[in-house]
Amino acid sequence: MLNVVIFGAPGSGKGTQSERLIDEYGLHHISTGEVLRDHISRGTELGHIADSYISKGQLIPDDLMVKVLAAVLDENPEKTAGGVIFDGFPRTVPQAEALKKMLADRGTKVHAVVGLEVPEDELVRRMLQRGKDTGRADDNLDTITNRLKVYHSQTSPLREYYINEGKYHAIDGSGEVDRIFNDIKSRLDGAK
Ligand code: AMP
């Protein structure tokens, strides 16, 4: 079993690399952003709440987000048993603490954190392109600017947090998708 957190700024390639990792390691993918977007498109109560934060580029409050993740984990016990790739969670230190506890309660832990490190100008370029390609509503320049600010203030401290836990694997996340994937793979194979 291998539980991996894929970590990085918005636009760093977490979703793209997660898809490759699922194929390679047979992991179950949990993208909290996708879970929330699904609620928004179905018009659920959570979707309405989430939309009010996502459209401004803000984070959903920790207590709500932790409940959402716990529900996803408990919905799919057999799917998550072989290992999970956590994409977009945790995004704050309290979320990382909550994840640690949730996994400990289920007899497991985070085995490795893959940190995709990408220069800011490339992040912005990629998100603007994704906005054009997919119509994703929060990939517009105003929201992107705020998401990056939020990343620096609330999410980037997790890098230090996971370095201190001895779990952080820094990956150069700019350039070719295949080269990045091979770098991740060699780090994970070494961490297993
Ligand atoms: P993502 O698809 O991971 O880029 O997430 C899109 C948006 O969903 C983020 O900008 C946040 O508003 C919200 N979101 C996703 N995951 C989380 C999380 N773990 N904590 C708080 N907000 C989140």
Tab-separated table of C-alpha atoms and ligand atoms in Angstrom:
chain	number	residue	atom	x	y	z
A	1	MET	CA	0.000	0.000	0.000
A	2	LEU	CA	1.211	3.452	-0.896
A	3	ASN	CA	-0.487	6.684	0.161
A	4	VAL	CA	0.924	9.634	-1.717
A	5	VAL	CA	0.191	13.332	-1.358
A	6	ILE	CA	0.785	15.210	-4.576
A	7	PHE	CA	1.613	18.732	-3.571
A	8	GLY	CA	2.224	21.978	-5.393
A	9	ALA	CA	0.854	25.366	-6.374
A	10	PRO	CA	-2.245	25.627	-8.529
A	11	GLY	CA	-1.176	24.836	-12.090
A	12	SER	CA	1.831	22.764	-11.001
A	13	GLY	CA	0.547	19.616	-12.770
A	14	LYS	CA	-0.936	17.693	-9.823
A	15	GLY	CA	-3.899	16.404	-11.830
A	16	THR	CA	-1.818	15.433	-14.857
A	17	GLN	CA	0.792	13.561	-12.840
A	18	SER	CA	-1.888	11.938	-10.652
A	19	GLU	CA	-3.401	10.291	-13.735
A	20	ARG	CA	-0.057	8.794	-14.654
A	21	LEU	CA	0.529	7.604	-11.081
A	22	ILE	CA	-2.875	5.914	-10.919
A	23	ASP	CA	-2.004	3.852	-14.003
A	24	GLU	CA	1.470	3.010	-12.740
A	25	TYR	CA	0.659	2.091	-9.127
A	26	GLY	CA	-3.087	1.303	-9.218
A	27	LEU	CA	-3.802	4.020	-6.680
A	28	HIS	CA	-7.228	5.468	-5.963
A	29	HIS	CA	-7.287	9.172	-6.884
A	30	ILE	CA	-8.939	11.671	-4.554
A	31	SER	CA	-8.942	15.219	-5.922
A	32	THR	CA	-10.754	17.488	-3.484
A	33	GLY	CA	-11.091	20.145	-6.211
A	34	GLU	CA	-12.872	17.608	-8.444
A	35	VAL	CA	-15.103	16.474	-5.562
A	36	LEU	CA	-16.132	20.094	-4.993
A	37	ARG	CA	-16.628	20.851	-8.707
A	38	ASP	CA	-18.855	17.783	-8.927
A	39	HIS	CA	-20.989	19.113	-6.047
A	40	ILE	CA	-21.185	22.510	-7.773
A	41	SER	CA	-22.357	20.963	-11.040
A	42	ARG	CA	-24.987	18.876	-9.200
A	43	GLY	CA	-26.187	21.967	-7.306
A	44	THR	CA	-25.870	20.403	-3.836
A	45	GLU	CA	-25.760	22.437	-0.629
A	46	LEU	CA	-22.025	21.763	-0.315
A	47	GLY	CA	-21.675	22.842	-3.951
A	48	HIS	CA	-23.264	26.217	-3.216
A	49	ILE	CA	-20.987	26.800	-0.248
A	50	ALA	CA	-17.892	25.628	-2.146
A	51	ASP	CA	-18.660	27.827	-5.146
A	52	SER	CA	-18.688	30.965	-2.995
A	53	TYR	CA	-15.062	30.265	-2.001
A	54	ILE	CA	-13.729	28.744	-5.229
A	55	SER	CA	-14.966	31.596	-7.404
A	56	LYS	CA	-12.946	34.024	-5.261
A	57	GLY	CA	-9.850	31.827	-5.241
A	58	GLN	CA	-10.199	31.220	-1.494
A	59	LEU	CA	-9.907	27.963	0.425
A	60	ILE	CA	-12.943	26.160	1.800
A	61	PRO	CA	-12.707	26.312	5.640
A	62	ASP	CA	-10.676	23.491	7.194
A	63	ASP	CA	-13.430	21.962	9.347
A	64	LEU	CA	-15.762	21.580	6.353
A	65	MET	CA	-12.988	20.311	4.075
A	66	VAL	CA	-11.890	17.688	6.606
A	67	LYS	CA	-15.484	16.399	6.832
A	68	VAL	CA	-15.683	16.220	3.034
A	69	LEU	CA	-12.465	14.211	2.842
A	70	ALA	CA	-13.502	11.836	5.646
A	71	ALA	CA	-16.775	11.172	3.815
A	72	VAL	CA	-14.910	10.383	0.586
A	73	LEU	CA	-12.560	7.999	2.406
A	74	ASP	CA	-15.430	6.207	4.124
A	75	GLU	CA	-17.505	5.986	0.936
A	76	ASN	CA	-14.821	3.900	-0.751
A	77	PRO	CA	-13.102	1.704	1.837
A	78	GLU	CA	-12.339	-1.080	-0.641
A	79	LYS	CA	-11.069	1.301	-3.309
A	80	THR	CA	-8.784	3.156	-0.914
A	81	ALA	CA	-7.373	-0.008	0.688
A	82	GLY	CA	-4.669	-0.394	-1.985
A	83	GLY	CA	-3.436	3.172	-1.530
A	84	VAL	CA	-4.575	6.673	-2.363
A	85	ILE	CA	-3.191	9.625	-4.194
A	86	PHE	CA	-4.314	12.775	-2.412
A	87	ASP	CA	-4.482	15.619	-4.923
A	88	GLY	CA	-5.275	19.070	-3.532
A	89	PHE	CA	-5.490	17.915	0.084
A	90	PRO	CA	-3.989	18.916	2.480
A	91	ARG	CA	-3.772	22.616	1.675
A	92	THR	CA	-3.135	23.907	5.209
A	93	VAL	CA	-1.167	22.646	8.205
A	94	PRO	CA	-4.396	21.889	10.174
A	95	GLN	CA	-5.567	19.771	7.205
A	96	ALA	CA	-2.256	17.886	7.257
A	97	GLU	CA	-2.713	17.192	10.979
A	98	ALA	CA	-6.277	16.034	10.324
A	99	LEU	CA	-5.121	13.755	7.496
A	100	LYS	CA	-2.485	12.226	9.731
A	101	LYS	CA	-5.137	11.430	12.320
A	102	MET	CA	-7.706	10.172	9.800
A	103	LEU	CA	-5.187	7.779	8.286
A	104	ALA	CA	-3.875	6.661	11.697
A	105	ASP	CA	-7.468	5.885	12.734
A	106	ARG	CA	-7.669	3.679	9.629
A	107	GLY	CA	-4.363	1.963	10.421
A	108	THR	CA	-2.271	3.715	7.793
A	109	LYS	CA	-0.300	6.896	7.024
A	110	VAL	CA	1.068	9.196	4.336
A	111	HIS	CA	4.059	7.378	2.875
A	112	ALA	CA	5.417	10.065	0.575
A	113	VAL	CA	4.780	13.637	-0.518
A	114	VAL	CA	5.633	14.576	-4.084
A	115	GLY	CA	6.213	18.338	-4.326
A	116	LEU	CA	5.944	19.687	-7.866
A	117	GLU	CA	8.042	22.861	-7.953
A	118	VAL	CA	7.276	25.194	-10.868
A	119	PRO	CA	8.208	28.863	-11.428
A	120	GLU	CA	5.328	31.312	-10.992
A	121	ASP	CA	5.252	32.602	-14.597
A	122	GLU	CA	4.862	29.026	-15.869
A	123	LEU	CA	2.030	28.384	-13.372
A	124	VAL	CA	0.100	31.411	-14.621
A	125	ARG	CA	0.682	30.485	-18.272
A	126	ARG	CA	-0.539	26.921	-17.705
A	127	MET	CA	-3.693	27.950	-15.805
A	128	LEU	CA	-4.652	30.549	-18.430
A	129	GLN	CA	-4.199	27.877	-21.105
A	130	ARG	CA	-6.275	25.368	-19.100
A	131	GLY	CA	-8.999	28.023	-18.728
A	132	LYS	CA	-9.100	28.367	-22.526
A	133	ASP	CA	-8.994	24.600	-23.138
A	134	THR	CA	-11.493	23.431	-20.513
A	135	GLY	CA	-13.534	26.495	-19.552
A	136	ARG	CA	-12.667	25.929	-15.886
A	137	ALA	CA	-14.255	28.939	-14.184
A	138	ASP	CA	-11.504	29.715	-11.646
A	139	ASP	CA	-8.770	29.747	-14.324
A	140	ASN	CA	-9.092	33.478	-15.009
A	141	LEU	CA	-6.383	36.006	-14.191
A	142	ASP	CA	-8.094	37.626	-11.165
A	143	THR	CA	-8.871	34.316	-9.470
A	144	ILE	CA	-5.476	32.855	-10.412
A	145	THR	CA	-3.725	35.820	-8.756
A	146	ASN	CA	-5.664	35.227	-5.553
A	147	ARG	CA	-5.133	31.448	-5.639
A	148	LEU	CA	-1.378	32.009	-5.848
A	149	LYS	CA	-1.486	34.460	-2.924
A	150	VAL	CA	-3.464	31.934	-0.879
A	151	TYR	CA	-1.008	29.215	-1.872
A	152	HIS	CA	1.957	31.257	-0.611
A	153	SER	CA	0.324	32.249	2.667
A	154	GLN	CA	-1.619	29.104	3.627
A	155	THR	CA	-0.388	26.099	1.631
A	156	SER	CA	3.355	26.531	1.073
A	157	PRO	CA	4.159	26.113	4.834
A	158	LEU	CA	3.265	22.448	4.266
A	159	ARG	CA	6.523	22.046	2.345
A	160	GLU	CA	8.433	22.629	5.590
A	161	TYR	CA	5.944	20.502	7.517
A	162	TYR	CA	6.558	17.459	5.308
A	163	ILE	CA	10.322	18.081	5.091
A	164	ASN	CA	10.342	17.880	8.903
A	165	GLU	CA	8.397	14.625	8.688
A	166	GLY	CA	11.057	13.282	6.267
A	167	LYS	CA	8.432	12.678	3.583
A	168	TYR	CA	8.955	15.490	1.103
A	169	HIS	CA	10.342	14.712	-2.366
A	170	ALA	CA	11.055	17.882	-4.346
A	171	ILE	CA	10.478	17.421	-8.064
A	172	ASP	CA	11.299	19.938	-10.778
A	173	GLY	CA	7.780	20.274	-12.165
A	174	SER	CA	8.559	22.454	-15.181
A	175	GLY	CA	8.906	21.170	-18.724
A	176	GLU	CA	8.111	17.749	-20.172
A	177	VAL	CA	5.333	15.649	-18.599
A	178	ASP	CA	7.218	12.365	-19.259
A	179	ARG	CA	10.466	13.560	-17.704
A	180	ILE	CA	8.610	14.818	-14.608
A	181	PHE	CA	6.750	11.524	-14.308
A	182	ASN	CA	9.985	9.506	-14.526
A	183	ASP	CA	11.521	11.661	-11.781
A	184	ILE	CA	8.485	11.061	-9.557
A	185	LYS	CA	8.565	7.343	-10.246
A	186	SER	CA	12.214	6.950	-9.322
A	187	ARG	CA	11.653	8.877	-6.068
A	188	LEU	CA	8.581	6.806	-5.158
A	189	ASP	CA	10.242	3.507	-6.026
A	190	GLY	CA	13.078	4.520	-3.708
A	191	ALA	CA	10.614	5.522	-0.940
A	192	LYS	CA	8.657	2.249	-0.968
B	1	AMP	P1	-7.961	22.332	-7.259
B	1	AMP	O1	-8.774	21.629	-8.289
B	1	AMP	O2	-7.200	21.396	-6.377
B	1	AMP	O3	-7.071	23.397	-7.850
B	1	AMP	O4	-8.993	23.090	-6.288
B	1	AMP	C1	-9.853	24.116	-6.772
B	1	AMP	C2	-10.392	24.952	-5.618
B	1	AMP	O5	-11.137	24.102	-4.725
B	1	AMP	C3	-9.336	25.604	-4.731
B	1	AMP	O6	-8.883	26.847	-5.267
B	1	AMP	C4	-10.103	25.775	-3.418
B	1	AMP	O7	-10.986	26.879	-3.488
B	1	AMP	C5	-10.950	24.510	-3.372
B	1	AMP	N1	-10.242	23.415	-2.659
B	1	AMP	C6	-9.801	22.234	-3.198
B	1	AMP	N2	-9.184	21.473	-2.270
B	1	AMP	C7	-9.223	22.194	-1.113
B	1	AMP	C8	-8.726	21.984	0.199
B	1	AMP	N3	-8.045	20.873	0.519
B	1	AMP	N4	-8.949	22.948	1.133
B	1	AMP	C9	-9.629	24.074	0.839
B	1	AMP	N5	-10.104	24.351	-0.387
B	1	AMP	C10	-9.915	23.429	-1.361
